[in-house]
Amino acid sequence: MNPESLIWTIATVAIPMILAIVFHEVAHGWMARALGDPTAAEAKRLSLNPLRHVDPFGTIILPGLLKLTGAPVFGWAKPVPVDFRRLRNPRWGMVAVAAAGPGVNFILAAMAAISLGLLVRATDSSIEPGLPVLFLADNLRNFLLVNLFLGTFNLLPIPPFDGSRIVMGILPAPLARVYGRIEPFGLIVVFAILVILPYLMPELRLVERVVLPPVEWMVAHLGQLASAVAGPEPM
């Protein structure tokens, strides 16, 4: 890959990834505040300023490396602080707060699809698009894909992902307590699933089999949405 292509790839991955992760984290704080917990607001973490949320490795370096190697792109930011005990209904509030992050990612993916459709509608198909249009189009495509993957990935029922919080809130209290005992080992489990197992048994392809099918299903439907917004092709 030549230097120009490398810079283009990094730029069109870093911007969507940072935006997707920041909105994901802030959504947790927004929902928590709406349900009675102002912890994130008190810590001044409800800002959309990326500098307040970016984890240099998890938000920039790791996603960039994954993109360059062709692996599924994921990452993380500094978690927005939430004190579930301050929620008006701690159990169901925890479910709502956890679901807010992936929910916002799916909404942003739909907005990216609409924006792509509008970009196509506004672009003269008889003229070769310039670099600004191509740059914007690549960012929107990656923004759509990153949001879908990030939202779906975080719904996995493995601590510390949002899916584990949702499961914990839905389970009966005795089972939730047993399930919660996994949380201290969550990162080890995630590392084993994402790094160790693919290395030892690449044929398992766990991420591809679990995460990619729903992502591909949503990509197909959002592609239809973008096409509908773009309008019929000129005769």
PDB file of N, CA and C in Angstrom, residues 113-189:
ATOM      1  N   ALA A 113     -26.715   5.997   5.956  1.00  0.00           N
ATOM      2  CA  ALA A 113     -27.318   5.492   4.725  1.00  0.00           C
ATOM      3  C   ALA A 113     -28.124   6.582   4.017  1.00  0.00           C
ATOM      4  N   ILE A 114     -28.893   7.340   4.791  1.00  0.00           N
ATOM      5  CA  ILE A 114     -29.661   8.446   4.216  1.00  0.00           C
ATOM      6  C   ILE A 114     -28.726   9.484   3.614  1.00  0.00           C
ATOM      7  N   SER A 115     -27.639   9.783   4.326  1.00  0.00           N
ATOM      8  CA  SER A 115     -26.674  10.775   3.833  1.00  0.00           C
ATOM      9  C   SER A 115     -26.017  10.305   2.544  1.00  0.00           C
ATOM     10  N   LEU A 116     -25.708   9.020   2.456  1.00  0.00           N
ATOM     11  CA  LEU A 116     -25.136   8.488   1.216  1.00  0.00           C
ATOM     12  C   LEU A 116     -26.119   8.640   0.060  1.00  0.00           C
ATOM     13  N   GLY A 117     -27.390   8.358   0.333  1.00  0.00           N
ATOM     14  CA  GLY A 117     -28.394   8.527  -0.700  1.00  0.00           C
ATOM     15  C   GLY A 117     -28.502   9.970  -1.158  1.00  0.00           C
ATOM     16  N   LEU A 118     -28.467  10.895  -0.204  1.00  0.00           N
ATOM     17  CA  LEU A 118     -28.530  12.323  -0.546  1.00  0.00           C
ATOM     18  C   LEU A 118     -27.297  12.760  -1.322  1.00  0.00           C
ATOM     19  N   LEU A 119     -26.121  12.187  -0.966  1.00  0.00           N
ATOM     20  CA  LEU A 119     -24.889  12.528  -1.672  1.00  0.00           C
ATOM     21  C   LEU A 119     -24.973  12.065  -3.126  1.00  0.00           C
ATOM     22  N   VAL A 120     -25.493  10.859  -3.338  1.00  0.00           N
ATOM     23  CA  VAL A 120     -25.661  10.362  -4.706  1.00  0.00           C
ATOM     24  C   VAL A 120     -26.644  11.233  -5.474  1.00  0.00           C
ATOM     25  N   ARG A 121     -27.733  11.611  -4.823  1.00  0.00           N
ATOM     26  CA  ARG A 121     -28.741  12.455  -5.480  1.00  0.00           C
ATOM     27  C   ARG A 121     -28.156  13.804  -5.884  1.00  0.00           C
ATOM     28  N   ALA A 122     -27.245  14.338  -5.029  1.00  0.00           N
ATOM     29  CA  ALA A 122     -26.697  15.669  -5.280  1.00  0.00           C
ATOM     30  C   ALA A 122     -25.505  15.661  -6.229  1.00  0.00           C
ATOM     31  N   THR A 123     -25.003  14.464  -6.561  1.00  0.00           N
ATOM     32  CA  THR A 123     -23.822  14.355  -7.408  1.00  0.00           C
ATOM     33  C   THR A 123     -24.221  14.114  -8.856  1.00  0.00           C
ATOM     34  N   ASP A 124     -23.621  14.868  -9.740  1.00  0.00           N
ATOM     35  CA  ASP A 124     -23.885  14.711 -11.177  1.00  0.00           C
ATOM     36  C   ASP A 124     -23.178  13.443 -11.658  1.00  0.00           C
ATOM     37  N   SER A 125     -23.953  12.428 -12.048  1.00  0.00           N
ATOM     38  CA  SER A 125     -23.374  11.143 -12.435  1.00  0.00           C
ATOM     39  C   SER A 125     -22.567  11.221 -13.723  1.00  0.00           C
ATOM     40  N   SER A 126     -22.732  12.301 -14.468  1.00  0.00           N
ATOM     41  CA  SER A 126     -22.000  12.422 -15.733  1.00  0.00           C
ATOM     42  C   SER A 126     -20.611  13.031 -15.541  1.00  0.00           C
ATOM     43  N   ILE A 127     -20.317  13.455 -14.315  1.00  0.00           N
ATOM     44  CA  ILE A 127     -19.027  14.090 -14.015  1.00  0.00           C
ATOM     45  C   ILE A 127     -18.273  13.228 -13.006  1.00  0.00           C
ATOM     46  N   GLU A 128     -16.994  13.050 -13.234  1.00  0.00           N
ATOM     47  CA  GLU A 128     -16.150  12.297 -12.301  1.00  0.00           C
ATOM     48  C   GLU A 128     -16.111  13.026 -10.963  1.00  0.00           C
ATOM     49  N   PRO A 129     -16.512  12.377  -9.855  1.00  0.00           N
ATOM     50  CA  PRO A 129     -16.520  13.063  -8.553  1.00  0.00           C
ATOM     51  C   PRO A 129     -15.113  13.438  -8.107  1.00  0.00           C
ATOM     52  N   GLY A 130     -14.988  14.594  -7.466  1.00  0.00           N
ATOM     53  CA  GLY A 130     -13.692  15.055  -6.980  1.00  0.00           C
ATOM     54  C   GLY A 130     -13.321  14.390  -5.669  1.00  0.00           C
ATOM     55  N   LEU A 131     -12.120  14.681  -5.192  1.00  0.00           N
ATOM     56  CA  LEU A 131     -11.629  14.073  -3.960  1.00  0.00           C
ATOM     57  C   LEU A 131     -12.513  14.377  -2.751  1.00  0.00           C
ATOM     58  N   PRO A 132     -13.025  15.606  -2.586  1.00  0.00           N
ATOM     59  CA  PRO A 132     -13.888  15.860  -1.419  1.00  0.00           C
ATOM     60  C   PRO A 132     -15.117  14.954  -1.388  1.00  0.00           C
ATOM     61  N   VAL A 133     -15.735  14.744  -2.553  1.00  0.00           N
ATOM     62  CA  VAL A 133     -16.921  13.880  -2.616  1.00  0.00           C
ATOM     63  C   VAL A 133     -16.536  12.435  -2.306  1.00  0.00           C
ATOM     64  N   LEU A 134     -15.437  11.968  -2.873  1.00  0.00           N
ATOM     65  CA  LEU A 134     -14.983  10.601  -2.629  1.00  0.00           C
ATOM     66  C   LEU A 134     -14.621  10.402  -1.161  1.00  0.00           C
ATOM     67  N   PHE A 135     -13.970  11.421  -0.584  1.00  0.00           N
ATOM     68  CA  PHE A 135     -13.581  11.338   0.828  1.00  0.00           C
ATOM     69  C   PHE A 135     -14.821  11.267   1.712  1.00  0.00           C
ATOM     70  N   LEU A 136     -15.798  12.107   1.420  1.00  0.00           N
ATOM     71  CA  LEU A 136     -17.035  12.103   2.194  1.00  0.00           C
ATOM     72  C   LEU A 136     -17.766  10.774   2.029  1.00  0.00           C
ATOM     73  N   ALA A 137     -17.820  10.262   0.805  1.00  0.00           N
ATOM     74  CA  ALA A 137     -18.507   8.998   0.546  1.00  0.00           C
ATOM     75  C   ALA A 137     -17.847   7.844   1.302  1.00  0.00           C
ATOM     76  N   ASP A 138     -16.509   7.786   1.289  1.00  0.00           N
ATOM     77  CA  ASP A 138     -15.807   6.721   1.998  1.00  0.00           C
ATOM     78  C   ASP A 138     -16.032   6.819   3.502  1.00  0.00           C
ATOM     79  N   ASN A 139     -16.042   8.042   4.026  1.00  0.00           N
ATOM     80  CA  ASN A 139     -16.293   8.224   5.459  1.00  0.00           C
ATOM     81  C   ASN A 139     -17.703   7.790   5.826  1.00  0.00           C
ATOM     82  N   LEU A 140     -18.673   8.129   4.980  1.00  0.00           N
ATOM     83  CA  LEU A 140     -20.054   7.732   5.268  1.00  0.00           C
ATOM     84  C   LEU A 140     -20.216   6.218   5.207  1.00  0.00           C
ATOM     85  N   ARG A 141     -19.596   5.583   4.206  1.00  0.00           N
ATOM     86  CA  ARG A 141     -19.677   4.109   4.111  1.00  0.00           C
ATOM     87  C   ARG A 141     -19.062   3.454   5.344  1.00  0.00           C
ATOM     88  N   ASN A 142     -17.871   3.922   5.725  1.00  0.00           N
ATOM     89  CA  ASN A 142     -17.221   3.349   6.898  1.00  0.00           C
ATOM     90  C   ASN A 142     -17.974   3.681   8.182  1.00  0.00           C
ATOM     91  N   PHE A 143     -18.577   4.878   8.231  1.00  0.00           N
ATOM     92  CA  PHE A 143     -19.368   5.264   9.406  1.00  0.00           C
ATOM     93  C   PHE A 143     -20.553   4.315   9.559  1.00  0.00           C
ATOM     94  N   LEU A 144     -21.193   3.979   8.449  1.00  0.00           N
ATOM     95  CA  LEU A 144     -22.306   3.034   8.475  1.00  0.00           C
ATOM     96  C   LEU A 144     -21.833   1.670   8.971  1.00  0.00           C
ATOM     97  N   LEU A 145     -20.744   1.163   8.389  1.00  0.00           N
ATOM     98  CA  LEU A 145     -20.252  -0.172   8.744  1.00  0.00           C
ATOM     99  C   LEU A 145     -19.745  -0.224  10.179  1.00  0.00           C
ATOM    100  N   VAL A 146     -18.995   0.795  10.589  1.00  0.00           N
ATOM    101  CA  VAL A 146     -18.439   0.807  11.944  1.00  0.00           C
ATOM    102  C   VAL A 146     -19.550   0.855  12.982  1.00  0.00           C
ATOM    103  N   ASN A 147     -20.571   1.683  12.747  1.00  0.00           N
ATOM    104  CA  ASN A 147     -21.671   1.770  13.702  1.00  0.00           C
ATOM    105  C   ASN A 147     -22.422   0.451  13.803  1.00  0.00           C
ATOM    106  N   LEU A 148     -22.671  -0.197  12.668  1.00  0.00           N
ATOM    107  CA  LEU A 148     -23.370  -1.480  12.702  1.00  0.00           C
ATOM    108  C   LEU A 148     -22.541  -2.531  13.440  1.00  0.00           C
ATOM    109  N   PHE A 149     -21.254  -2.580  13.139  1.00  0.00           N
ATOM    110  CA  PHE A 149     -20.409  -3.580  13.794  1.00  0.00           C
ATOM    111  C   PHE A 149     -20.255  -3.275  15.280  1.00  0.00           C
ATOM    112  N   LEU A 150     -20.043  -2.002  15.611  1.00  0.00           N
ATOM    113  CA  LEU A 150     -19.861  -1.626  17.016  1.00  0.00           C
ATOM    114  C   LEU A 150     -21.125  -1.918  17.824  1.00  0.00           C
ATOM    115  N   GLY A 151     -22.287  -1.550  17.258  1.00  0.00           N
ATOM    116  CA  GLY A 151     -23.534  -1.803  17.963  1.00  0.00           C
ATOM    117  C   GLY A 151     -23.793  -3.278  18.161  1.00  0.00           C
ATOM    118  N   THR A 152     -23.590  -4.074  17.110  1.00  0.00           N
ATOM    119  CA  THR A 152     -23.832  -5.518  17.194  1.00  0.00           C
ATOM    120  C   THR A 152     -22.829  -6.186  18.123  1.00  0.00           C
ATOM    121  N   PHE A 153     -21.563  -5.805  18.000  1.00  0.00           N
ATOM    122  CA  PHE A 153     -20.505  -6.393  18.813  1.00  0.00           C
ATOM    123  C   PHE A 153     -20.770  -6.148  20.294  1.00  0.00           C
ATOM    124  N   ASN A 154     -21.232  -4.950  20.623  1.00  0.00           N
ATOM    125  CA  ASN A 154     -21.469  -4.625  22.028  1.00  0.00           C
ATOM    126  C   ASN A 154     -22.699  -5.313  22.601  1.00  0.00           C
ATOM    127  N   LEU A 155     -23.528  -5.904  21.757  1.00  0.00           N
ATOM    128  CA  LEU A 155     -24.681  -6.652  22.256  1.00  0.00           C
ATOM    129  C   LEU A 155     -24.330  -8.092  22.610  1.00  0.00           C
ATOM    130  N   LEU A 156     -23.088  -8.504  22.366  1.00  0.00           N
ATOM    131  CA  LEU A 156     -22.678  -9.843  22.786  1.00  0.00           C
ATOM    132  C   LEU A 156     -22.811  -9.949  24.307  1.00  0.00           C
ATOM    133  N   PRO A 157     -23.371 -11.036  24.815  1.00  0.00           N
ATOM    134  CA  PRO A 157     -23.600 -11.163  26.262  1.00  0.00           C
ATOM    135  C   PRO A 157     -22.353 -11.579  27.029  1.00  0.00           C
ATOM    136  N   ILE A 158     -21.271 -10.850  26.791  1.00  0.00           N
ATOM    137  CA  ILE A 158     -19.998 -11.134  27.460  1.00  0.00           C
ATOM    138  C   ILE A 158     -19.555  -9.883  28.203  1.00  0.00           C
ATOM    139  N   PRO A 159     -19.341  -9.959  29.517  1.00  0.00           N
ATOM    140  CA  PRO A 159     -18.815  -8.787  30.226  1.00  0.00           C
ATOM    141  C   PRO A 159     -17.476  -8.381  29.642  1.00  0.00           C
ATOM    142  N   PRO A 160     -17.183  -7.102  29.489  1.00  0.00           N
ATOM    143  CA  PRO A 160     -17.961  -5.947  29.962  1.00  0.00           C
ATOM    144  C   PRO A 160     -18.858  -5.330  28.887  1.00  0.00           C
ATOM    145  N   PHE A 161     -19.222  -6.065  27.838  1.00  0.00           N
ATOM    146  CA  PHE A 161     -20.037  -5.510  26.767  1.00  0.00           C
ATOM    147  C   PHE A 161     -21.443  -5.178  27.265  1.00  0.00           C
ATOM    148  N   ASP A 162     -22.102  -4.297  26.523  1.00  0.00           N
ATOM    149  CA  ASP A 162     -23.439  -3.861  26.909  1.00  0.00           C
ATOM    150  C   ASP A 162     -24.423  -5.019  26.970  1.00  0.00           C
ATOM    151  N   GLY A 163     -24.235  -6.002  26.103  1.00  0.00           N
ATOM    152  CA  GLY A 163     -25.137  -7.150  26.104  1.00  0.00           C
ATOM    153  C   GLY A 163     -25.178  -7.865  27.437  1.00  0.00           C
ATOM    154  N   SER A 164     -24.047  -7.889  28.148  1.00  0.00           N
ATOM    155  CA  SER A 164     -24.024  -8.559  29.449  1.00  0.00           C
ATOM    156  C   SER A 164     -24.873  -7.796  30.463  1.00  0.00           C
ATOM    157  N   ARG A 165     -24.881  -6.465  30.382  1.00  0.00           N
ATOM    158  CA  ARG A 165     -25.723  -5.663  31.284  1.00  0.00           C
ATOM    159  C   ARG A 165     -27.201  -5.891  31.002  1.00  0.00           C
ATOM    160  N   ILE A 166     -27.524  -6.017  29.721  1.00  0.00           N
ATOM    161  CA  ILE A 166     -28.921  -6.260  29.351  1.00  0.00           C
ATOM    162  C   ILE A 166     -29.363  -7.617  29.870  1.00  0.00           C
ATOM    163  N   VAL A 167     -28.536  -8.640  29.666  1.00  0.00           N
ATOM    164  CA  VAL A 167     -28.863  -9.978  30.157  1.00  0.00           C
ATOM    165  C   VAL A 167     -28.992  -9.982  31.674  1.00  0.00           C
ATOM    166  N   MET A 168     -28.087  -9.297  32.367  1.00  0.00           N
ATOM    167  CA  MET A 168     -28.111  -9.266  33.823  1.00  0.00           C
ATOM    168  C   MET A 168     -29.394  -8.626  34.347  1.00  0.00           C
ATOM    169  N   GLY A 169     -29.889  -7.608  33.626  1.00  0.00           N
ATOM    170  CA  GLY A 169     -31.107  -6.949  34.063  1.00  0.00           C
ATOM    171  C   GLY A 169     -32.341  -7.778  33.787  1.00  0.00           C
ATOM    172  N   ILE A 170     -32.291  -8.624  32.761  1.00  0.00           N
ATOM    173  CA  ILE A 170     -33.453  -9.432  32.397  1.00  0.00           C
ATOM    174  C   ILE A 170     -33.545 -10.706  33.238  1.00  0.00           C
ATOM    175  N   LEU A 171     -32.403 -11.270  33.606  1.00  0.00           N
ATOM    176  CA  LEU A 171     -32.404 -12.520  34.366  1.00  0.00           C
ATOM    177  C   LEU A 171     -33.019 -12.334  35.752  1.00  0.00           C
ATOM    178  N   PRO A 172     -33.620 -13.379  36.293  1.00  0.00           N
ATOM    179  CA  PRO A 172     -34.043 -13.330  37.705  1.00  0.00           C
ATOM    180  C   PRO A 172     -32.841 -13.055  38.601  1.00  0.00           C
ATOM    181  N   ALA A 173     -33.094 -12.421  39.740  1.00  0.00           N
ATOM    182  CA  ALA A 173     -32.003 -11.970  40.612  1.00  0.00           C
ATOM    183  C   ALA A 173     -30.986 -13.058  40.948  1.00  0.00           C
ATOM    184  N   PRO A 174     -31.404 -14.292  41.323  1.00  0.00           N
ATOM    185  CA  PRO A 174     -30.385 -15.313  41.654  1.00  0.00           C
ATOM    186  C   PRO A 174     -29.469 -15.638  40.467  1.00  0.00           C
ATOM    187  N   LEU A 175     -30.063 -15.767  39.271  1.00  0.00           N
ATOM    188  CA  LEU A 175     -29.251 -16.057  38.092  1.00  0.00           C
ATOM    189  C   LEU A 175     -28.376 -14.868  37.715  1.00  0.00           C
ATOM    190  N   ALA A 176     -28.909 -13.655  37.917  1.00  0.00           N
ATOM    191  CA  ALA A 176     -28.129 -12.459  37.608  1.00  0.00           C
ATOM    192  C   ALA A 176     -26.879 -12.385  38.471  1.00  0.00           C
ATOM    193  N   ARG A 177     -27.007 -12.781  39.744  1.00  0.00           N
ATOM    194  CA  ARG A 177     -25.846 -12.753  40.635  1.00  0.00           C
ATOM    195  C   ARG A 177     -24.793 -13.762  40.178  1.00  0.00           C
ATOM    196  N   VAL A 178     -25.245 -14.926  39.761  1.00  0.00           N
ATOM    197  CA  VAL A 178     -24.298 -15.941  39.261  1.00  0.00           C
ATOM    198  C   VAL A 178     -23.625 -15.448  37.985  1.00  0.00           C
ATOM    199  N   TYR A 179     -24.432 -14.885  37.095  1.00  0.00           N
ATOM    200  CA  TYR A 179     -23.903 -14.375  35.825  1.00  0.00           C
ATOM    201  C   TYR A 179     -22.909 -13.240  36.069  1.00  0.00           C
ATOM    202  N   GLY A 180     -23.193 -12.396  37.076  1.00  0.00           N
ATOM    203  CA  GLY A 180     -22.330 -11.258  37.377  1.00  0.00           C
ATOM    204  C   GLY A 180     -20.945 -11.657  37.842  1.00  0.00           C
ATOM    205  N   ARG A 181     -20.804 -12.901  38.306  1.00  0.00           N
ATOM    206  CA  ARG A 181     -19.491 -13.352  38.768  1.00  0.00           C
ATOM    207  C   ARG A 181     -18.493 -13.505  37.621  1.00  0.00           C
ATOM    208  N   ILE A 182     -19.020 -13.528  36.393  1.00  0.00           N
ATOM    209  CA  ILE A 182     -18.125 -13.637  35.235  1.00  0.00           C
ATOM    210  C   ILE A 182     -17.419 -12.310  34.967  1.00  0.00           C
ATOM    211  N   GLU A 183     -18.026 -11.189  35.391  1.00  0.00           N
ATOM    212  CA  GLU A 183     -17.548  -9.865  34.978  1.00  0.00           C
ATOM    213  C   GLU A 183     -16.066  -9.618  35.254  1.00  0.00           C
ATOM    214  N   PRO A 184     -15.523 -10.012  36.431  1.00  0.00           N
ATOM    215  CA  PRO A 184     -14.085  -9.762  36.651  1.00  0.00           C
ATOM    216  C   PRO A 184     -13.180 -10.442  35.631  1.00  0.00           C
ATOM    217  N   PHE A 185     -13.706 -11.479  34.969  1.00  0.00           N
ATOM    218  CA  PHE A 185     -12.897 -12.222  33.997  1.00  0.00           C
ATOM    219  C   PHE A 185     -13.308 -11.901  32.563  1.00  0.00           C
ATOM    220  N   GLY A 186     -14.150 -10.869  32.401  1.00  0.00           N
ATOM    221  CA  GLY A 186     -14.700 -10.550  31.095  1.00  0.00           C
ATOM    222  C   GLY A 186     -13.643 -10.257  30.048  1.00  0.00           C
ATOM    223  N   LEU A 187     -12.674  -9.429  30.399  1.00  0.00           N
ATOM    224  CA  LEU A 187     -11.652  -9.054  29.424  1.00  0.00           C
ATOM    225  C   LEU A 187     -10.812 -10.256  29.005  1.00  0.00           C
ATOM    226  N   ILE A 188     -10.596 -11.183  29.943  1.00  0.00           N
ATOM    227  CA  ILE A 188      -9.847 -12.401  29.609  1.00  0.00           C
ATOM    228  C   ILE A 188     -10.639 -13.227  28.604  1.00  0.00           C
ATOM    229  N   VAL A 189     -11.959 -13.338  28.844  1.00  0.00           N
ATOM    230  CA  VAL A 189     -12.825 -14.088  27.923  1.00  0.00           C
ATOM    231  C   VAL A 189     -12.818 -13.443  26.543  1.00  0.00           C
TER     232      VAL A 189
END
